Coordinates of C-alpha atoms in Angstrom, one line a residue:
M1 CA 22.1 58.5 19.4
P2 CA 19.5 61.3 19.1
D3 CA 19.6 64.1 21.6
Y4 CA 16.1 63.5 23.2
A5 CA 16.6 66.2 25.8
A6 CA 17.1 68.8 23.1
L7 CA 14.2 67.4 21.2
I8 CA 11.9 67.5 24.2
K9 CA 12.9 71.1 24.8
E10 CA 12.1 72.0 21.2
L11 CA 8.6 70.5 21.6
D12 CA 7.8 72.5 24.7
G13 CA 4.1 72.9 25.1
I14 CA 3.2 69.6 23.3
A15 CA 2.2 66.7 25.6
I16 CA 5.2 64.3 25.9
E17 CA 5.4 61.0 27.8
D18 CA 8.8 59.4 28.6
N19 CA 7.9 57.1 31.5
P20 CA 9.2 53.7 30.1
A21 CA 6.1 51.7 31.3
L22 CA 3.7 54.2 29.7
V23 CA 5.7 54.5 26.5
K24 CA 5.8 50.7 26.2
Q25 CA 2.0 50.6 26.6
K26 CA 1.6 53.0 23.8
S27 CA 4.1 51.0 21.6
R28 CA 1.8 48.0 21.3
D29 CA -1.1 47.0 19.1
F30 CA -2.9 43.7 18.9
Y31 CA 0.1 42.0 17.3
W32 CA -0.3 39.2 19.9
Y33 CA -3.1 37.8 17.8
S34 CA -0.2 36.2 16.0
P35 CA 2.1 33.9 18.1
V36 CA 4.8 34.5 15.4
L37 CA 4.6 38.3 15.8
K38 CA 4.3 38.0 19.6
A39 CA 7.7 36.3 19.7
Q40 CA 9.3 38.7 17.2
L41 CA 7.9 42.0 18.5
D42 CA 7.3 41.6 22.2
H43 CA 10.2 43.8 23.2
V44 CA 9.6 46.6 20.8
T45 CA 9.2 50.0 22.4
A46 CA 9.5 53.7 21.6
D47 CA 11.6 56.3 23.4
L48 CA 8.9 58.9 23.7
V49 CA 5.1 59.3 23.1
V50 CA 4.1 62.7 21.7
S51 CA 0.4 63.5 21.7
P52 CA -0.4 66.6 19.6
V53 CA -3.8 68.3 19.7
S54 CA -3.6 70.1 16.4
E55 CA -2.2 69.9 13.0
E56 CA 0.2 72.7 13.9
E57 CA 1.6 70.5 16.7
V58 CA 2.0 67.6 14.3
I59 CA 4.0 69.8 12.0
R60 CA 6.2 71.0 14.9
T61 CA 6.8 67.4 16.0
L62 CA 7.7 66.2 12.5
K63 CA 10.0 69.1 11.8
A64 CA 11.9 68.6 15.1
A65 CA 12.1 64.8 14.7
Y66 CA 13.5 65.3 11.1
A67 CA 16.2 67.6 12.4
H68 CA 17.3 65.1 15.0
G69 CA 16.9 62.0 12.8
V70 CA 14.2 60.5 15.1
P71 CA 11.8 57.9 13.7
I72 CA 8.0 58.6 14.0
T73 CA 5.4 55.9 14.2
P74 CA 1.8 57.1 14.1
R75 CA -0.8 55.6 16.3
G76 CA -4.5 55.8 16.6
A77 CA -6.1 53.4 19.1
G78 CA -3.7 50.5 18.5
T79 CA -6.4 48.1 17.5
G80 CA -4.5 46.8 14.4
N81 CA -3.3 43.2 14.4
Y82 CA 0.0 43.3 12.4
G83 CA 2.3 45.5 14.4
Q84 CA 1.4 48.5 12.2
A85 CA 1.6 50.9 15.1
M86 CA 4.7 49.4 16.7
P87 CA 7.9 51.5 16.6
L88 CA 10.4 48.9 15.2
S89 CA 13.2 51.4 15.4
G90 CA 12.2 53.2 18.6
G91 CA 11.9 56.9 18.4
I92 CA 8.6 58.6 18.8
V93 CA 5.1 57.1 18.9
L94 CA 2.9 59.9 17.5
N95 CA -0.3 59.5 19.4
L96 CA -3.1 61.1 17.3
A97 CA -6.0 60.2 19.7
N98 CA -6.4 63.8 20.7
L99 CA -7.0 65.0 17.2
N100 CA -10.6 63.8 17.5
K101 CA -13.0 66.5 16.3
V102 CA -15.8 66.0 13.8
K103 CA -15.4 69.2 11.8
E104 CA -18.3 69.2 9.3
I105 CA -21.2 67.0 8.4
H106 CA -22.9 67.3 5.0
P107 CA -25.3 65.3 3.0
G108 CA -23.3 62.2 2.0
R109 CA -20.0 63.1 3.6
V110 CA -18.2 64.0 6.8
I111 CA -14.9 65.8 7.6
A112 CA -13.2 64.7 10.8
E113 CA -9.8 64.5 12.4
P114 CA -8.0 61.1 12.4
G115 CA -8.3 60.4 16.1
V116 CA -12.1 60.4 16.3
I117 CA -13.5 57.0 17.5
I118 CA -15.5 55.5 14.7
S119 CA -18.6 54.8 16.9
Q120 CA -18.5 58.3 18.2
L121 CA -18.3 59.7 14.6
D122 CA -21.3 57.5 13.6
K123 CA -23.2 58.7 16.7
Q124 CA -22.7 62.4 15.7
T125 CA -23.6 61.8 12.0
R126 CA -26.7 59.9 13.0
A127 CA -27.9 62.6 15.4
H128 CA -27.1 65.3 12.9
S129 CA -28.7 63.9 9.7
G130 CA -29.5 60.2 10.0
Q131 CA -26.3 59.1 8.3
E132 CA -23.4 56.7 9.1
L133 CA -20.1 55.6 7.6
R134 CA -20.5 53.2 4.8
F135 CA -18.5 50.5 6.6
H136 CA -16.3 50.1 9.7
P137 CA -14.1 47.6 11.5
S138 CA -15.5 45.3 14.1
T139 CA -13.5 47.4 16.6
A140 CA -15.7 50.5 15.9
Q141 CA -16.2 51.1 19.6
T142 CA -12.5 51.8 20.1
A143 CA -10.8 52.2 16.7
T144 CA -10.0 55.6 15.2
L145 CA -11.0 56.8 11.8
G146 CA -7.4 57.6 10.8
G147 CA -6.2 54.2 12.0
F148 CA -8.8 52.5 9.9
V149 CA -7.8 54.4 6.8
A150 CA -4.1 53.9 7.3
G151 CA -4.3 50.2 8.4
G152 CA -7.6 48.7 7.4
S153 CA -9.1 47.4 4.2
G154 CA -12.8 46.8 4.7
G155 CA -15.3 45.7 7.3
V156 CA -18.9 45.8 8.4
G157 CA -20.8 47.1 5.4
S158 CA -18.3 45.8 2.8
I159 CA -21.0 43.5 1.5
T160 CA -22.6 46.6 0.0
W161 CA -19.8 49.1 -0.4
G162 CA -16.6 47.1 -1.0
G163 CA -13.3 48.2 0.5
L164 CA -11.3 51.3 1.4
R165 CA -9.3 51.1 -1.8
D166 CA -12.4 51.2 -4.0
I167 CA -12.5 54.6 -5.6
G168 CA -15.1 56.8 -3.8
N169 CA -14.9 55.1 -0.4
I170 CA -12.4 57.8 0.8
L171 CA -13.0 61.3 -0.5
R172 CA -10.0 63.3 0.7
L173 CA -7.0 62.9 3.0
R174 CA -4.9 65.7 4.4
V175 CA -1.4 64.7 5.2
V176 CA 1.8 66.2 6.7
T177 CA 5.1 65.2 5.1
M178 CA 8.3 64.3 7.0
E179 CA 10.8 66.9 5.7
A180 CA 13.0 69.7 6.9
E181 CA 10.0 71.9 6.3
P182 CA 6.9 69.7 6.4
R183 CA 4.3 70.3 3.8
V184 CA 0.5 69.9 4.2
L185 CA -1.0 68.1 1.2
D186 CA -4.7 67.5 0.3
L187 CA -5.0 64.2 -1.6
T188 CA -8.1 63.2 -3.6
G189 CA -9.1 60.8 -6.4
M190 CA -6.4 58.3 -7.3
D191 CA -3.8 60.1 -5.3
L192 CA -5.5 58.7 -2.2
H193 CA -3.8 55.4 -2.9
K194 CA -0.5 57.0 -2.0
V195 CA -1.4 56.9 1.7
S196 CA -4.4 54.7 2.3
H197 CA -3.4 51.4 3.9
A198 CA 0.2 52.5 4.0
Y199 CA 0.6 52.2 7.8
G200 CA 1.7 55.9 8.0
T201 CA 4.9 55.1 6.2
N202 CA 4.7 58.1 3.9
G203 CA 2.7 60.9 5.6
I204 CA 0.8 61.7 8.8
I205 CA -3.0 62.0 8.2
T206 CA -4.4 65.0 10.0
E207 CA -7.9 65.2 8.4
V208 CA -10.2 62.7 6.7
E209 CA -13.2 63.2 4.5
M210 CA -15.4 60.1 4.1
P211 CA -18.7 59.3 2.3
L212 CA -21.8 58.6 4.4
A213 CA -24.7 56.3 3.9
P214 CA -28.3 56.3 5.3
A215 CA -28.2 55.0 8.9
Y216 CA -30.6 52.3 10.0
D217 CA -31.3 50.6 13.3
W218 CA -29.8 47.4 11.9
V219 CA -31.3 44.1 13.1
D220 CA -28.8 41.6 14.4
V221 CA -29.7 38.1 13.3
L222 CA -28.2 34.7 13.9
V223 CA -29.3 31.8 11.6
G224 CA -28.4 28.3 12.8
F225 CA -27.2 25.3 10.7
D226 CA -26.1 21.8 11.5
D227 CA -23.5 21.9 8.8
F228 CA -21.1 24.8 8.1
M229 CA -21.3 24.4 4.4
D230 CA -25.0 24.9 4.6
A231 CA -24.3 28.2 6.4
V232 CA -21.9 29.1 3.6
R233 CA -24.4 28.3 0.8
F234 CA -27.1 30.2 2.6
S235 CA -24.9 33.2 3.1
D236 CA -23.8 33.2 -0.6
A237 CA -27.4 33.1 -1.7
L238 CA -28.4 35.9 0.6
A239 CA -25.5 38.0 -0.6
H240 CA -26.8 37.7 -4.1
E241 CA -30.3 38.9 -3.3
N242 CA -30.1 42.4 -4.7
G243 CA -33.3 43.6 -2.9
L244 CA -32.4 42.6 0.6
L245 CA -30.3 45.3 2.3
T246 CA -27.7 43.7 4.6
K247 CA -24.6 45.2 6.4
E248 CA -23.0 42.0 7.6
I249 CA -23.0 38.3 6.4
A250 CA -20.5 36.0 8.2
P251 CA -20.9 32.2 8.4
I252 CA -18.9 30.8 11.3
A253 CA -18.3 27.1 11.9
A254 CA -19.1 25.0 15.0
P255 CA -17.8 24.7 17.6
V256 CA -16.9 28.4 17.7
P257 CA -20.3 30.0 18.2
H258 CA -21.5 27.8 21.1
L259 CA -18.1 27.8 22.8
Y260 CA -17.0 31.4 22.4
F261 CA -20.1 33.6 21.9
A262 CA -20.9 33.7 25.6
R263 CA -23.7 36.3 25.6
H264 CA -25.5 34.6 22.7
K265 CA -25.0 31.0 24.0
P266 CA -28.6 30.6 25.2
W267 CA -29.7 30.8 21.6
I268 CA -27.0 28.5 20.0
R269 CA -27.1 24.8 20.2
E270 CA -23.9 22.8 20.8
G271 CA -22.4 21.8 17.5
Q272 CA -24.3 24.5 15.6
S273 CA -22.7 26.7 12.9
V274 CA -24.2 30.1 12.5
A275 CA -24.6 32.9 9.9
V276 CA -24.1 36.3 11.7
L277 CA -26.1 38.9 9.9
M278 CA -27.1 42.6 10.1
V279 CA -30.4 43.3 8.2
A280 CA -32.1 46.6 7.6
P281 CA -35.3 46.7 9.6
F282 CA -37.5 47.4 6.6
A283 CA -36.0 44.2 4.9
M284 CA -36.9 41.8 7.8
G285 CA -40.2 40.7 6.3
P286 CA -38.6 39.8 2.9
F287 CA -35.6 38.3 4.7
E288 CA -37.9 36.0 6.7
A289 CA -39.5 34.9 3.5
F290 CA -36.1 34.2 2.0
A291 CA -35.0 32.2 5.0
R292 CA -38.1 30.0 4.7
T293 CA -37.3 29.2 1.1
Q294 CA -33.8 28.2 2.2
K295 CA -35.2 26.1 5.1
A296 CA -33.0 28.1 7.4
E297 CA -33.6 28.5 11.2
I298 CA -33.5 32.0 12.6
I299 CA -32.3 31.4 16.2
F300 CA -31.8 35.1 17.3
R301 CA -32.9 38.5 16.3
S302 CA -32.3 41.7 18.2
D303 CA -35.7 43.3 17.4
T304 CA -37.6 40.5 19.3
V305 CA -35.4 39.8 22.4
E306 CA -36.6 41.3 25.7
S307 CA -33.4 43.4 26.2
M308 CA -30.1 43.8 24.4
K309 CA -28.4 45.0 27.6
G310 CA -25.1 43.1 27.9
I311 CA -25.5 41.5 24.4
P312 CA -22.8 42.6 22.0
H313 CA -23.5 43.9 18.5
A314 CA -23.6 41.3 15.8
Y315 CA -20.5 42.9 14.2
E316 CA -18.6 42.2 17.5
L317 CA -19.1 38.5 16.8
A318 CA -17.6 38.8 13.3
W319 CA -14.4 40.0 11.5
N320 CA -11.5 39.7 13.9
H321 CA -13.8 39.8 17.0
T322 CA -14.4 36.2 16.2
T323 CA -10.7 35.5 16.8
L324 CA -10.6 37.7 19.9
R325 CA -13.5 35.8 21.5
A326 CA -11.8 32.5 20.9
L327 CA -8.4 33.8 22.1
K328 CA -10.0 34.9 25.4
V329 CA -10.9 31.3 26.1
D330 CA -8.2 29.4 24.3
P331 CA -4.8 31.2 23.8
N332 CA -3.7 28.5 21.4
F333 CA -5.8 29.9 18.6
T334 CA -4.6 32.2 15.9
Y335 CA -6.1 33.0 12.5
L336 CA -5.4 33.6 8.8
Q337 CA -6.7 36.0 6.1
V338 CA -7.8 34.1 3.0
Q339 CA -9.1 35.1 -0.4
Y340 CA -11.4 32.6 -2.2
P341 CA -11.5 33.9 -5.7
G342 CA -14.8 33.4 -7.5
P343 CA -16.9 32.4 -9.2
D344 CA -16.2 29.0 -7.5
H345 CA -15.5 30.6 -4.1
V346 CA -18.0 28.3 -2.3
A347 CA -16.3 25.2 -3.8
K348 CA -12.9 26.5 -2.7
V349 CA -14.2 27.0 0.9
A350 CA -15.6 23.4 0.8
K351 CA -12.2 22.1 -0.3
M352 CA -10.3 23.8 2.5
I353 CA -12.9 22.5 5.1
E354 CA -12.4 19.0 3.7
I355 CA -8.6 19.3 4.0
F356 CA -8.3 20.9 7.5
G357 CA -11.5 20.1 9.4
D358 CA -11.5 21.3 13.0
E359 CA -7.8 22.3 12.8
V360 CA -8.9 25.4 10.9
P361 CA -12.5 26.2 11.9
G362 CA -14.2 28.2 9.1
H363 CA -15.1 31.8 9.3
L364 CA -16.1 33.8 6.2
E365 CA -17.0 37.4 5.5
F366 CA -19.0 38.0 2.4
I367 CA -18.0 41.2 0.6
R368 CA -18.4 43.0 -2.7
F369 CA -15.0 42.8 -4.5
N370 CA -14.5 44.4 -7.9
G371 CA -18.3 44.6 -8.3
E372 CA -18.8 40.9 -7.6
I373 CA -20.0 39.0 -4.5
Q374 CA -17.0 37.2 -3.0
C375 CA -16.0 35.8 0.4
A376 CA -12.9 36.5 2.4
G377 CA -11.8 34.1 5.1
L378 CA -10.7 34.8 8.7
P379 CA -10.6 31.2 9.8
L380 CA -9.3 30.3 13.2
V381 CA -6.2 28.1 13.4
R382 CA -5.4 25.8 16.2
Y383 CA -1.8 26.8 16.4
T384 CA 0.9 24.2 17.1
T385 CA 4.2 25.3 15.4
E386 CA 5.2 28.0 13.0
E387 CA 6.2 25.3 10.6
R388 CA 2.7 23.8 10.6
L389 CA 1.2 27.3 10.2
N390 CA 3.4 27.9 7.1
E391 CA 2.3 24.5 5.8
I392 CA -1.4 25.5 6.2
I393 CA -0.7 28.7 4.3
R394 CA 1.1 26.8 1.5
I395 CA -1.8 24.3 1.1
H396 CA -4.3 27.2 0.8
E397 CA -2.2 28.9 -1.8
D398 CA -1.6 25.6 -3.7
N399 CA -5.4 25.3 -3.9
G400 CA -5.9 28.7 -5.3
C401 CA -6.7 30.5 -2.1
P402 CA -4.2 33.3 -1.6
I403 CA -3.2 34.2 2.0
F404 CA -2.8 37.8 3.1
N405 CA -0.5 36.9 5.9
P406 CA -1.4 38.3 9.4
H407 CA 1.8 36.8 10.8
R408 CA 4.0 39.4 8.9
Y409 CA 4.3 43.1 9.8
T410 CA 5.4 44.5 6.4
L411 CA 3.0 46.0 3.9
E412 CA 4.1 43.7 1.1
E413 CA 4.1 40.3 2.9
G414 CA 0.9 40.9 4.8
G415 CA -1.2 42.3 2.0
M416 CA -0.1 43.5 -1.4
K417 CA 2.3 40.7 -2.3
Q418 CA 4.2 43.2 -4.4
T419 CA 5.9 46.6 -4.2
D420 CA 3.3 49.4 -4.4
Q421 CA 5.3 51.7 -6.7
V422 CA 2.9 54.6 -6.1
Q423 CA 3.4 54.4 -2.3
L424 CA 7.1 53.9 -2.7
A425 CA 7.5 56.9 -5.0
F426 CA 5.4 59.0 -2.6
K427 CA 7.6 58.0 0.4
R428 CA 10.7 59.0 -1.5
E429 CA 9.1 62.4 -2.0
T430 CA 7.6 62.9 1.4
D431 CA 10.0 61.0 3.7
P432 CA 13.5 61.3 2.2
K433 CA 15.2 60.1 5.4
G434 CA 12.9 57.1 5.8
L435 CA 11.9 58.1 9.3
L436 CA 8.1 57.4 9.0
N437 CA 7.3 54.0 10.5
P438 CA 10.6 52.4 9.4
G439 CA 10.6 48.6 8.9
K440 CA 7.1 48.3 7.5
M441 CA 7.8 48.9 3.8
I442 CA 10.3 46.3 2.4
A443 CA 10.7 48.2 -0.9
W444 CA 12.2 51.2 0.9
E445 CA 15.1 49.1 1.9
N446 CA 15.2 46.7 -1.0
P447 CA 13.3 47.8 -4.1
D448 CA 14.4 44.5 -5.9
F449 CA 13.1 42.2 -3.1
D450 CA 11.9 38.9 -4.5
F451 CA 8.4 38.5 -3.1
T452 CA 8.0 35.0 -4.3
A453 CA 11.0 33.8 -2.3
G454 CA 11.1 36.3 0.5
K455 CA 9.1 34.6 3.3
N456 CA 11.4 35.8 6.0
F457 CA 12.4 39.3 5.3
L458 CA 14.5 41.0 8.0
F459 CA 14.5 44.7 8.2
R460 CA 18.2 45.2 8.5
G461 CA 17.9 47.9 11.2
L462 CA 16.3 45.3 13.4
E463 CA 18.6 42.3 12.9
S464 CA 20.7 43.1 15.9
M465 CA 17.5 43.2 18.0
G466 CA 16.4 39.7 16.9
V467 CA 13.3 40.9 15.1
S468 CA 12.3 39.2 11.9

């Protein structure tokens, strides 16, 4: 058992919280989106929360924790959905929210600390030079930049710019290693893959340099359809219009919009599916012309309503905010993350809708993937049992629609489907004791793990705790 009293003494001058209720609060993320993860992780808690305000304090914390053999789980705002920021082996939650300075703004790029809230970052870059991040999660009002880089993949703006792992969408990351004498490394180019979307398993991010794009007063638009597949075909056609600048294209099936988009309900008919859009203001004229050619009904636009007070941003209807809005009304919902590989992605969506109907209400996000227009799915699922959920996943995959499983907390099962040898090698170099966010990288414990068979991996350090 680590000597936490000695550790606290060594960290004198750094903010530390050991009140069990407050520590537990900071040991959660949005894992409860998944009924499976909720059952598995509900009891998870750290022993301490340490809140550094500088890179120097991060280094001190990691050095002391290494000496005492104490695990470290980094945390931004805890808006992730897969238990990424939950300390499966206890120890320290490293709360990075106080490293929140925007350091430099330049044409096309910004340098900031990891704890800065994304919406606040965009506010500063807009005021400074009319720029904004290329893309962001739907949780931009609360999510941190470092949390997005370490746990996210894409978001609002990915229709134009792709995802975080596309070369050029992160410019530089500064990370601190978990060693007897922590090192500070600046990673660029292909080396960024070592730590991006690694859940903080192989280094603590202390500085982020990101590219910027021109900022616009994006127009929120809802387009209504009597049939979800009409919304899908419209969205696919819009995504392929090279001259129409959009930031968000998300078709969402009835009855979700009318039932769960409370502030937009006056504009949405019962039984109506919608395409949730963000369109550049200068593109609204051409967009209206395009909509007429598609015989599409524009039911809401933010530039013509009397007031947007109390009406959420369009992006807060999309991505996993769609799931959140449904969950607030009906806790029996959960969701999946689906890939519909092209070029027949629309046909694949139609097949899944035909099979599942209202059990799995459709929700797509159109994105640019490997240079091509694709759609990813975040469909809602009317949850009954874990067995049925797994059957729904199997049917998707049997029909050529891979699932990136949000009901698993490991990097491999939830996303990559295979060992990331680059990240594993980097962890061996930078975290020789395996103290950074233990339990999240299967390959650290079992490099020969069979991903085709391993649906129920148990991190062996957690077996006695009943966590799978």
